[in-house]
XYZ file of C-alpha atoms in Angstrom:
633
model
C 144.756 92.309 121.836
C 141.401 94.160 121.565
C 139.166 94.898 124.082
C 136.861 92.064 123.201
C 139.436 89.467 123.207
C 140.713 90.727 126.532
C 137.670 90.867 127.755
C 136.568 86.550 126.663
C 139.732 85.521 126.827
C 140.700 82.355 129.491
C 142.574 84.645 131.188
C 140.089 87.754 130.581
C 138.758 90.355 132.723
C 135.323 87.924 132.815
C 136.959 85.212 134.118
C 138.814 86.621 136.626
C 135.712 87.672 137.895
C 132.552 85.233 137.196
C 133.017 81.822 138.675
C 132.944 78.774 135.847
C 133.624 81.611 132.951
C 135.056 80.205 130.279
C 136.215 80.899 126.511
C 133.936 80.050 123.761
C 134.469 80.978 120.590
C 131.020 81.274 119.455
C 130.490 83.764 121.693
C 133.510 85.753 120.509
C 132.689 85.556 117.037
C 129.053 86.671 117.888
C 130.244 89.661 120.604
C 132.546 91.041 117.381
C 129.819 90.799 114.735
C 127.678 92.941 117.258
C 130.528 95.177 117.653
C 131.320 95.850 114.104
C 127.534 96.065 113.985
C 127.427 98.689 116.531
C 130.298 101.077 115.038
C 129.123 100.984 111.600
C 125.288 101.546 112.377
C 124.273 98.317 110.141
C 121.921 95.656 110.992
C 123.266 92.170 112.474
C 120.198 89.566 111.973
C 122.257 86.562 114.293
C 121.008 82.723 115.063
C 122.833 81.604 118.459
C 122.212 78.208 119.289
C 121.762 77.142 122.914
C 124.587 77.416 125.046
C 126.632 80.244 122.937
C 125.570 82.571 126.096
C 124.750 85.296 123.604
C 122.993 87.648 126.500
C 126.869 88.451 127.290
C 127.789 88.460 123.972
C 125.645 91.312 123.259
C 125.946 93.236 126.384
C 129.556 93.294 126.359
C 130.077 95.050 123.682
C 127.360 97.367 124.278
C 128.712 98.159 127.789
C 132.548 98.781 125.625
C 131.310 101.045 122.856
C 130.595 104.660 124.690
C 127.395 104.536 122.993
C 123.694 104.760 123.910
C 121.979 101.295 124.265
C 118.717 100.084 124.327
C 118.248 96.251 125.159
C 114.760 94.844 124.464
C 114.182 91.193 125.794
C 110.957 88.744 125.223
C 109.725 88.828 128.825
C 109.469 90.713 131.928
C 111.569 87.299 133.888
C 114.329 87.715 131.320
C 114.306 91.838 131.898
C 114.712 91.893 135.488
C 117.156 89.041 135.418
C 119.412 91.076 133.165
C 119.542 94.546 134.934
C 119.848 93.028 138.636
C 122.165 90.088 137.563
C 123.816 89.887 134.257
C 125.003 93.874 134.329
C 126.121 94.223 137.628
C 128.672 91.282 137.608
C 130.054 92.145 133.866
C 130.082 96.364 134.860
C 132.470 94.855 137.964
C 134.671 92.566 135.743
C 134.860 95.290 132.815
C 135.822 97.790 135.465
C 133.142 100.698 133.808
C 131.686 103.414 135.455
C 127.949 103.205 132.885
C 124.765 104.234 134.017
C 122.209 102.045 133.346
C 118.293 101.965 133.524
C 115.198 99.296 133.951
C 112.386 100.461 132.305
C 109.067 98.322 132.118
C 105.490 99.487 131.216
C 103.262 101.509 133.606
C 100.680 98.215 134.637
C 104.403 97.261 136.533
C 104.510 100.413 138.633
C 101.890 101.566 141.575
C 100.196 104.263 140.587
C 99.920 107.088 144.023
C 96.867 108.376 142.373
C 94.687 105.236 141.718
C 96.216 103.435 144.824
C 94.623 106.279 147.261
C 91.377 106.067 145.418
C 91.218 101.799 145.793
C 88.303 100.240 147.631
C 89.117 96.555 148.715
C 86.554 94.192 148.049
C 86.984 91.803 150.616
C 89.050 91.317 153.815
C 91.737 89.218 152.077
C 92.305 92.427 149.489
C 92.338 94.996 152.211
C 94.684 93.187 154.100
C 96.932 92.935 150.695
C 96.062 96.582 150.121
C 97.266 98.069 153.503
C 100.635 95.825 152.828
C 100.776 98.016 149.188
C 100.568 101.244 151.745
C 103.234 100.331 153.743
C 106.088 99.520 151.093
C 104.439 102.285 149.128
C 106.372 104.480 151.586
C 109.304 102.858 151.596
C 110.244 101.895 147.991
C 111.899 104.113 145.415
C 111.635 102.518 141.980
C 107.656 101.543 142.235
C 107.752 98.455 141.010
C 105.342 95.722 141.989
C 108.000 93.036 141.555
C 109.345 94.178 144.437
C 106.062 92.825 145.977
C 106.394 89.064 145.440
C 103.054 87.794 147.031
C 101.145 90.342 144.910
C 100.340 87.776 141.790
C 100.207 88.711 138.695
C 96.833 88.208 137.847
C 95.593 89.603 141.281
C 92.829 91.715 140.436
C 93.989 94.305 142.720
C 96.849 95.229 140.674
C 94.147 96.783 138.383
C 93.246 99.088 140.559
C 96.666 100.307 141.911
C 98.110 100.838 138.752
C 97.480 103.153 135.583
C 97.201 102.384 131.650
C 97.967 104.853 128.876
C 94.074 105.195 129.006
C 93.091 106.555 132.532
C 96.561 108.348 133.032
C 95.820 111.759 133.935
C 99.892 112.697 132.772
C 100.991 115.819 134.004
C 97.215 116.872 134.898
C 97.464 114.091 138.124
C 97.983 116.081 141.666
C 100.637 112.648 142.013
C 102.613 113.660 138.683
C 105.484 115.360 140.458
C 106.116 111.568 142.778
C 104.651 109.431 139.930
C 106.971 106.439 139.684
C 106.130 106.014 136.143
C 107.709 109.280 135.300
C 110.352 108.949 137.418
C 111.788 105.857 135.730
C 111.234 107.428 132.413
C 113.482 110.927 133.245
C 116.156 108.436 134.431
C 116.122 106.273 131.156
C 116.667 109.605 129.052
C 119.971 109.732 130.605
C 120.636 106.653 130.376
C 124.209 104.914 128.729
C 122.269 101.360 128.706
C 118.376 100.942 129.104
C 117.096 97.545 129.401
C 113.236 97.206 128.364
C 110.918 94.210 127.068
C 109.489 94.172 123.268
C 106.193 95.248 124.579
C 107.049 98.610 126.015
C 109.497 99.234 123.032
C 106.988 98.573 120.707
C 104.339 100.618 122.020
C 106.623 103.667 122.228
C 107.676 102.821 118.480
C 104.246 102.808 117.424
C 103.338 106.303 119.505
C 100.857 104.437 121.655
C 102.233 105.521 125.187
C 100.049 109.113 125.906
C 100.626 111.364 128.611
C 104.328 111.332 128.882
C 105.043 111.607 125.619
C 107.505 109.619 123.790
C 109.727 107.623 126.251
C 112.513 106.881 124.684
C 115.610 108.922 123.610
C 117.016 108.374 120.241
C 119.435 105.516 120.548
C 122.994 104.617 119.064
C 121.886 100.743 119.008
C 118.977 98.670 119.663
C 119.330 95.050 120.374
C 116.482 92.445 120.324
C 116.741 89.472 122.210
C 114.623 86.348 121.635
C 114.212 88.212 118.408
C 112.275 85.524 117.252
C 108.819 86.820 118.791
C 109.540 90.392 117.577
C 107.586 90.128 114.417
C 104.038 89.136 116.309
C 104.638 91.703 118.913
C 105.214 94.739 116.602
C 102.008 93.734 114.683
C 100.408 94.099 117.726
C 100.931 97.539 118.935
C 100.990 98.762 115.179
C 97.246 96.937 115.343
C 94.436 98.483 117.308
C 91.810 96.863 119.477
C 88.913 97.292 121.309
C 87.880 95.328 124.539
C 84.653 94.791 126.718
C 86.850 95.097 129.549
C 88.196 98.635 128.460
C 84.758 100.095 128.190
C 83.868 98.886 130.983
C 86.715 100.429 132.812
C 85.830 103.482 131.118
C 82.129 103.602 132.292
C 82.874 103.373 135.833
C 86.104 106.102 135.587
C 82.816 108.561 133.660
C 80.414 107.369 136.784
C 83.610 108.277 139.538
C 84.098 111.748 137.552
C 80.433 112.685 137.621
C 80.464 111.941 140.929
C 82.671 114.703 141.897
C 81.161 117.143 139.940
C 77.715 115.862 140.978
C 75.759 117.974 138.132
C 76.007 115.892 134.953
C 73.533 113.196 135.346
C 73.783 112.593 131.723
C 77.208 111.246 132.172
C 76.138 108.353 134.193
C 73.054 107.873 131.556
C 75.894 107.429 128.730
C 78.050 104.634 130.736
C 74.930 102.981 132.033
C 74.167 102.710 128.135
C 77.268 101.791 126.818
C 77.571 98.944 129.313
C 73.966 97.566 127.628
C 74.954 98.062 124.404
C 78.691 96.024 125.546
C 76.487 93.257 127.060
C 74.355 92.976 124.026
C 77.423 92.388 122.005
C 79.158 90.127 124.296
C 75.755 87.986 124.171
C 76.291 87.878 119.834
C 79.685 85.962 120.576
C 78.652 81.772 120.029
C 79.607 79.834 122.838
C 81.197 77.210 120.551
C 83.707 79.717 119.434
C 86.373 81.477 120.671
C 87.435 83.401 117.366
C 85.594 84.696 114.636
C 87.146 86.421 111.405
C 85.750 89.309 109.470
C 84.417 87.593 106.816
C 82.473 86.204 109.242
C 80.814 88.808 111.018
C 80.603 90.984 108.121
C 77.382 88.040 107.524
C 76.125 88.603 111.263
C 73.589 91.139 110.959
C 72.810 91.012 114.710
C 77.158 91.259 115.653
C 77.375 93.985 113.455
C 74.110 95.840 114.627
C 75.368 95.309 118.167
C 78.420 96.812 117.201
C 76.456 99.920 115.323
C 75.137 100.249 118.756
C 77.853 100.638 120.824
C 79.431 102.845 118.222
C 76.184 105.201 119.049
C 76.468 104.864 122.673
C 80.096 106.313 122.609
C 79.403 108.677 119.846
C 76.806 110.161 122.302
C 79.001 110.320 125.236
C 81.987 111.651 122.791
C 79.335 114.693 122.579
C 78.472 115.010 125.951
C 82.037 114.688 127.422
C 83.268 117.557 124.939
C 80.953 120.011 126.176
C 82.158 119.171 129.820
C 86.178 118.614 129.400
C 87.413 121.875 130.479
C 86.081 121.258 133.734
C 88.735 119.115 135.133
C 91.090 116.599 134.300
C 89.008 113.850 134.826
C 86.708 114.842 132.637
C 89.318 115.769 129.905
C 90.713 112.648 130.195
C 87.437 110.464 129.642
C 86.808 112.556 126.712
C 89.966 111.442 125.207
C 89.777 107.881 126.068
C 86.106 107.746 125.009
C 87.036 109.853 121.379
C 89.996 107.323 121.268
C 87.833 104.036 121.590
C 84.972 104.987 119.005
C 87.630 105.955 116.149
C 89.159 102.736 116.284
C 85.514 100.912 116.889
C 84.678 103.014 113.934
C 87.982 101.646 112.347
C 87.294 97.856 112.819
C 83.813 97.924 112.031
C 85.239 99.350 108.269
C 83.812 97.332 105.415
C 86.295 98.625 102.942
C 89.433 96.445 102.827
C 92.614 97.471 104.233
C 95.433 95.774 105.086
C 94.679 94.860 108.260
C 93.307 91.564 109.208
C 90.279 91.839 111.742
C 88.928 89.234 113.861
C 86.652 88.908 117.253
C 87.628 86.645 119.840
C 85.620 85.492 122.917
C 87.276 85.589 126.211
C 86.286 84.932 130.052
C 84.046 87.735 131.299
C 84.096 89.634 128.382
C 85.719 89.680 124.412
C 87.833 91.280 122.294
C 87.834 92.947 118.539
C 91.300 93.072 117.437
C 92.995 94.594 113.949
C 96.855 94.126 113.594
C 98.819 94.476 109.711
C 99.004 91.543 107.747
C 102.596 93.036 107.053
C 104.675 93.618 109.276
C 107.506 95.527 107.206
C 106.068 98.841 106.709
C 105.831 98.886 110.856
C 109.384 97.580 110.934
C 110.541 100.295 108.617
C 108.576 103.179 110.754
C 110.538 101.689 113.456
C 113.531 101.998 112.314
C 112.921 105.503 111.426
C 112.415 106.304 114.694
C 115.280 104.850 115.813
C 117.932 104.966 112.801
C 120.902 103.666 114.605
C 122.317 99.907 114.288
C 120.037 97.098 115.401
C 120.909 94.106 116.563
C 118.037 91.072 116.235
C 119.455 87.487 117.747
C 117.964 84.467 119.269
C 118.536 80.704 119.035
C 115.344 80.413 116.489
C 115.718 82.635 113.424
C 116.535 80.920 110.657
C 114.486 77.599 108.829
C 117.331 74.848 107.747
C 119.873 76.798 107.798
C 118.458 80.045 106.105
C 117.390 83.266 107.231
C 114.724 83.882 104.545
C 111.624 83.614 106.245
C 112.086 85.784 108.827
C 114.025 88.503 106.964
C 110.971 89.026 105.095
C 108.395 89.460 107.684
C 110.275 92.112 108.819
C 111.406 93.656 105.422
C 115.101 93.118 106.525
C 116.149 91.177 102.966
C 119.879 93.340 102.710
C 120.750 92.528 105.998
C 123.666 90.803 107.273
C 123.055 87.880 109.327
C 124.947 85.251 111.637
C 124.509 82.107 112.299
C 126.376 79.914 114.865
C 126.089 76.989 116.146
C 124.941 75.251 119.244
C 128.924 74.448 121.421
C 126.342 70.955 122.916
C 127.472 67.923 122.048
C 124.256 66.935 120.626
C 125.092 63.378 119.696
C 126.355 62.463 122.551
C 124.010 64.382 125.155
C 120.561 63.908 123.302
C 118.500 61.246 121.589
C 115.786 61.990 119.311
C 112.886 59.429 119.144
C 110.982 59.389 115.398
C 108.550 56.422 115.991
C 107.428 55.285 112.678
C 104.775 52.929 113.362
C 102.260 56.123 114.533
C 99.092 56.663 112.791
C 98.957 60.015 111.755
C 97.714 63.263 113.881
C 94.687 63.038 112.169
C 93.598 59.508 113.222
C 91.035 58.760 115.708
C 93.686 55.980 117.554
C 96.514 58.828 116.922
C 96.524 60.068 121.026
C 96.070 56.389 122.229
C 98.973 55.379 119.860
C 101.075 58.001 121.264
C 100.326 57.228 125.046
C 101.291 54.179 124.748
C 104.238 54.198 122.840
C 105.244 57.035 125.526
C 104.677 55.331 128.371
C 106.668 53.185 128.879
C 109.414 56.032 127.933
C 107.991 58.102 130.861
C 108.854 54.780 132.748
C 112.441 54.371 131.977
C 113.362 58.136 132.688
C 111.452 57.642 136.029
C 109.070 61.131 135.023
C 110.989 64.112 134.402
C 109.065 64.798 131.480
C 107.883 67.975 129.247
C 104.902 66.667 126.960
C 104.457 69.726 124.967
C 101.179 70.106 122.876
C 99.427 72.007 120.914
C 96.246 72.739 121.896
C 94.665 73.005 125.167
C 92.557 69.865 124.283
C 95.123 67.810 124.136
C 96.467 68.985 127.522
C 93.372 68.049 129.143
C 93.272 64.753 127.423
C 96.731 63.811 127.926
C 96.920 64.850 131.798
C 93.833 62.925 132.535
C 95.176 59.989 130.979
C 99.059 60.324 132.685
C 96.978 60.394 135.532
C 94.885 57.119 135.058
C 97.938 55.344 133.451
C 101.039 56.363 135.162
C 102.618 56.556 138.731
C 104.626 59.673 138.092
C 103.247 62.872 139.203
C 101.256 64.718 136.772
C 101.435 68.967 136.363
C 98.768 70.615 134.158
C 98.804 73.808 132.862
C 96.196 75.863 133.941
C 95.765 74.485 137.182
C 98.043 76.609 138.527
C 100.114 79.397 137.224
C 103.172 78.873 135.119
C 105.966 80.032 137.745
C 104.670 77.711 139.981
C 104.322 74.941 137.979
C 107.818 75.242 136.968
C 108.905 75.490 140.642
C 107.053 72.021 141.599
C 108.592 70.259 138.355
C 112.101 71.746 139.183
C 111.641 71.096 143.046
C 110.118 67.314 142.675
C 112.561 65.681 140.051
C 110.323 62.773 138.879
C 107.072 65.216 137.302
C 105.399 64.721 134.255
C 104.236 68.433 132.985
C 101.881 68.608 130.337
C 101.471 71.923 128.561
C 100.938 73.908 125.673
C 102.157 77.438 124.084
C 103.575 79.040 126.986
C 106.113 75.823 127.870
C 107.501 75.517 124.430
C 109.676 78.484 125.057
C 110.873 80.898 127.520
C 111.544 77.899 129.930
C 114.989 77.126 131.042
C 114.944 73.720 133.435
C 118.747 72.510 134.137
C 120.137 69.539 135.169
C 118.433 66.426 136.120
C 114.578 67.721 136.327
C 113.895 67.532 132.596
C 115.308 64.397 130.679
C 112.683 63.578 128.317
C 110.341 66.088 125.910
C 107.903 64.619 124.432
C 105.931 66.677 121.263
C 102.877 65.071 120.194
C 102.073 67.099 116.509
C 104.110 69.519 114.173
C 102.942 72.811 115.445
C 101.482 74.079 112.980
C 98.642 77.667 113.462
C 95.067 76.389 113.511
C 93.142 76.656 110.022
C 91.109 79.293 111.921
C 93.983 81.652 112.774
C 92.779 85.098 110.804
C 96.554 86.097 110.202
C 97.077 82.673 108.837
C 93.859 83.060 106.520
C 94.628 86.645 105.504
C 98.422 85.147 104.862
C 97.639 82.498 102.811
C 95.299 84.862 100.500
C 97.535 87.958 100.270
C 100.298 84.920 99.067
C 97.907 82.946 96.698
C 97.173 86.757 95.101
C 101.119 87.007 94.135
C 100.969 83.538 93.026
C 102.633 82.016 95.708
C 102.358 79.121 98.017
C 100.965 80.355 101.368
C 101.620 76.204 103.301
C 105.340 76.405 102.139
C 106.340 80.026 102.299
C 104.378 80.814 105.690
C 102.764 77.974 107.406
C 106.116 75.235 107.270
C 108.380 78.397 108.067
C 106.227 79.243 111.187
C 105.851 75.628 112.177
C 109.419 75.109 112.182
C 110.649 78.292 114.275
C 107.633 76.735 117.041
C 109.253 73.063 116.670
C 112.860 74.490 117.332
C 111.823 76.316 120.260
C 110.079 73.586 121.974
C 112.624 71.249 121.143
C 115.487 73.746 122.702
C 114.150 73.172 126.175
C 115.735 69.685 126.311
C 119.324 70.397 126.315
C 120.285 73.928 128.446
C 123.621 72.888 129.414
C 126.467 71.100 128.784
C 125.905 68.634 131.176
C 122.122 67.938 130.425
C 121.377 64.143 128.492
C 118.485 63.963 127.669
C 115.691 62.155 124.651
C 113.264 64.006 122.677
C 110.058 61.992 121.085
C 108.349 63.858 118.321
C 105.124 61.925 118.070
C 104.430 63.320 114.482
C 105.105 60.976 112.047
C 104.319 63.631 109.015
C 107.712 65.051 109.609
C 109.332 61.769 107.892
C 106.666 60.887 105.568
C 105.914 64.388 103.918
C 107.923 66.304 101.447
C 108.196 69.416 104.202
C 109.187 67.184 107.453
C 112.605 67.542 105.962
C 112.902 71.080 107.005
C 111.649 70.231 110.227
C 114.565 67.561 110.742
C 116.976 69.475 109.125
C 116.197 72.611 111.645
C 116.933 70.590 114.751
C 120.064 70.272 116.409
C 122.379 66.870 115.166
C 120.850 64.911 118.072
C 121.380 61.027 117.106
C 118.283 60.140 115.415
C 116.811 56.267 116.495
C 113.283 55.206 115.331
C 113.952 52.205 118.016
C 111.787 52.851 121.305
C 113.654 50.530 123.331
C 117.709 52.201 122.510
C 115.935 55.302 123.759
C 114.223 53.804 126.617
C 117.674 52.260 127.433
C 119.260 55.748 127.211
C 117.102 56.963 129.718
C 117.641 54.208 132.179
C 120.888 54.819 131.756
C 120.817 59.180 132.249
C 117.965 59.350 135.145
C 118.943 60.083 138.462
């Protein structure tokens, strides 16, 4: 018997060990795939449906093969639960002796420097501050998480920790107890290193300064939740430039003349650049969030404001050169500020290129933003980087049954791939709701239709409810109306943030939570909580989207069709994932309403239907309302 075998088996090393462990042959078949994978350096492109448990099936044979890992998951959440949870218990039932490493990106470790140097702006943030102090002589890794009342979005984190920008590197007086650095020395030596796709694709793309590059070359990579890979390396293989950035760049050039105290014309230059930021932030129309290239290419006054803060940091480029080799401060704003004006320069470009450019407007400031329209080319200067097997799975990969789509986004067409099914028993433990009699999205009466067909649904299963949309628009409009119309309680996104949220659904049992992007994946509520999801359109990218315009040209240029090859592909991965969060376990029952009736009227809703798991299908609303009198607690 081989090690895997031993190792799943019913009588196997995991479940003598791990409570409720049992053997299921998907996850078998999966672990061996991803060991033949491993030992012959190829690349495993594998579709595990929910409930395979493919987080062991990877790291299992990882842990077994003697050879250099890297593990790259979708969020931070899934990261941490990993390394403190998932590889301790299967290093104890394997019986190994590995070392293994957490590695996250510098904005998740305090930064000794920048934390000294932090003035509090009120009482509440020097209170939070001196409790930063404290454990900041105390902890050993660093990281913030281990600080769970310092949120996410405090704005205090910004000041105690570094970015690849302001990071002094080995010039910081801190460098030789820098946390950062730390964390990195220990990953080099690492057997296993568990990251998230952001950090692995900014060292892929060379983005991470100061350090140099942080990761070793590995025997294996493996992707989890694979299926967001593709947006994420565009990003960091993309360039942008942010109000906030120079901004923060202004105020580090005012602190560093300050300590010299003889360069006046240093706090000129950022007192100029932040007019020349504000003019352009006051171009951006109120009415819109997101503006294309084509677009602003016909601004005169967006692209003179841009001329003019390509001036104001050309002049400070000049001034900060003359003054670098005074200190590190110095040397450093000089980089940052040569850094930012090439790829202002860059974006501002008339001549095409294959990157698509856009401008978006966000709260308190905005964003210009350039990412590839291809993504293959970065995928293939990945993989030169890091030439050993990789391993891409998730439950969402492939489009009816086929792997097409997203083998060519990533220019992985001779790969092998995987696909195995969900071990649910879908037709017994799910319902799926296809209402027939629904206007169309586009009708005026479409989200009055939909209420109150789904009322009465929301009824029977007593709340415990996801109703997933796709816009924030229709979150507002559909909370406000639970509200007026219904006696369960009603959750909003945005009102609070998401863990939260989660927590009070999970916690109260009889919630309604209306959402959008973030809640169609990533979200894993078991049990009785969540018993009805209810999707109100096809997800489909707004006509606005500039990758979904630059898409749809580049295809119509080769003579293809950009709504079937790209759009209905895309569309479908989204409708997967937000169905998924219905059934998590084998014991979950549960109905799912899609609202949209163009999935069975339209020649492409096939490939929607076909792509979700074999729930029984009813276009009756009172068998599922009786289902879900029958499954609520």
């Amino acid at each position: 018997m081989d090690e895997l075998t031993q190792a799943f088996g019913a009588d196997g090393a995991l479940a003598s060990v791990l409570p409720g462990f049992r053997l299921r042959q998907g996850q078998l078949e999966l672990a061996q795939a991803i060991e033949q994978a491993m030992a012959e350096g190829e690349i495993l492109v594998a579709e595990a449906g929910t409930g395979i448990g493919k987080t062991f099936a990877y790291l299992v044979p990882a842990l077994l093969s003697g050879k250099q890992v890297l593990v790259s998951t979708g969020t931070r959440h899934l990261q941490d639960q990993i390394f403190h949870s998932d590889i301790p218990r299967l290093v104890e039932a394997l019986g190994l002796a590995v070392r293994v490493e957490l590695l996250k990106g510098r904005s998740n470790y305090l930064c000794r420097l920048r934390q000294s140097q932090a003035t509090p702006q009120d009482e509440g943030e020097s209170r939070t501050l001196h409790r930063v102090r404290l454990w900041a002589a105390q902890t050993r890794s660093g990281d913030l998480a281990e600080l769970p009342d310092l949120r996410e979005r405090d704005p205090l984190r910004q000041k105690i920790t570094s970015t690849a920008e302001n990071c002094l590197g080995n010039q910081c007086p801190e460098y030789d107890d820098c946390f950062v650095a730390r964390a990195r020395s220990r990953a080099q030596e690492a057997d296993l290193v568990v990251v998230n796709h952001h950090l692995l694709c900014a060292d892929l793309a060379l983005k991470e300064d100061g350090f140099g590059e942080l990761l070793p070359q590995m025997d294996a990579i493996v992707i989890d939740e694979a299926h967001q890979f593709p947006d994420v390396l565009a990003q960091f293989f993309g360039f942008g430039v942010s109000a906030r950035q120079c901004r923060e760049l202004g105020r580090d050039i005012v602190s560093a003349a300050d300590l010299f105290g003889d360069v006046p014309q240093l706090k000129d230059g950022a007192a100029a650049l932040a007019d020349r930021i504000q003019e352009l932030q006051g171009c951006f129309p109120f009415s819109r969030q997101r503006l294309d290239m084509g677009e602003l290419l016909q601004d005169a006054a967006f692209m003179a404001a841009v001329d003019g803060a390509c001036e104001a940091l050309s002049r400070l480029d000049k001034a900060l050169e003359d003054l670098a080799a005074r200190g590190p401060e110095l040397a450093n704003a000089w980089r940052r500020t040569s850094a930012l004006l090439l790829r202002l320069q860059r974006w501002r470009d008339r001549e095409p290129d294959q990157l698509v450019r856009w401008a978006e407007r966000h709260t308190g400031g905005f964003g210009l933003q350039a990412i590839p329209m291809d993504v293959a080319p970065a995928m293939g200067q990945a993989r030169s980087r890091q030439p050993g097997s990789w391993i891409l799975t998730s439950a969402t990969l492939s489009v009816a049954g086929r792997f097409g789509h997203f083998l060519e986004r990533l220019g992985l067409t001779e790969s092998r791939t995987l696909l195995i099914e969900s071990p649910f028993d879908y037709p017994r433990q799910a319902l799926l709701l296809l209402p027939s009699a629904l206007p169309p999205p586009n009708d005026p009466r479409y989200a009055s239709a939909l209420l109150d067909l789904a009322l009465p649904l929301v009824d029977a299963s007593e709340g415990g409810c996801f109703w997933l949309c796709t816009s924030l628009r229709a979150v507002e409009e559909y909370a406000y109306q639970l509200r007026r119309r219904s006696p369960w309680p009603v959750l909003e996104q945005g009102t609070e943030e998401r863990s939260r949220l989660l927590q009070r659904f999970r916690e109260d049992g009889h919630a309604v939570l209306v959402g959008t992007a973030s809640f169609w994946e990533g979200v894993d509520v078991r049990g009785d909580a969540l018993r009805l999801v209810i999707i109100d359109r096809l997800p489909f990218s707004s006509p606005d989207d500039p990758m979904l315009k630059a898409r749809s040209q580049h295809l119509q240029a080769e003579g293809r069709n950009p709504f079937f090859e790209y759009q209905v592909p895309q569309a479908v991965l989204t409708l997967k994932q937000g169905a998924g969060r219905l059934i998590r376990d084998s014991a979950d029952r549960g109905v799912l309403v899609l609202g949209d009736v163009r999935a069975q009227r339209m020649r492409y809703g096939r490939q929607f239907l076909d792509s979700l798991p074999p729930m029984r299908r009813s276009h009756d609303q009172q068998e599922a309302a009786a289902f879900l009198r029958e499954i609520r607690p």
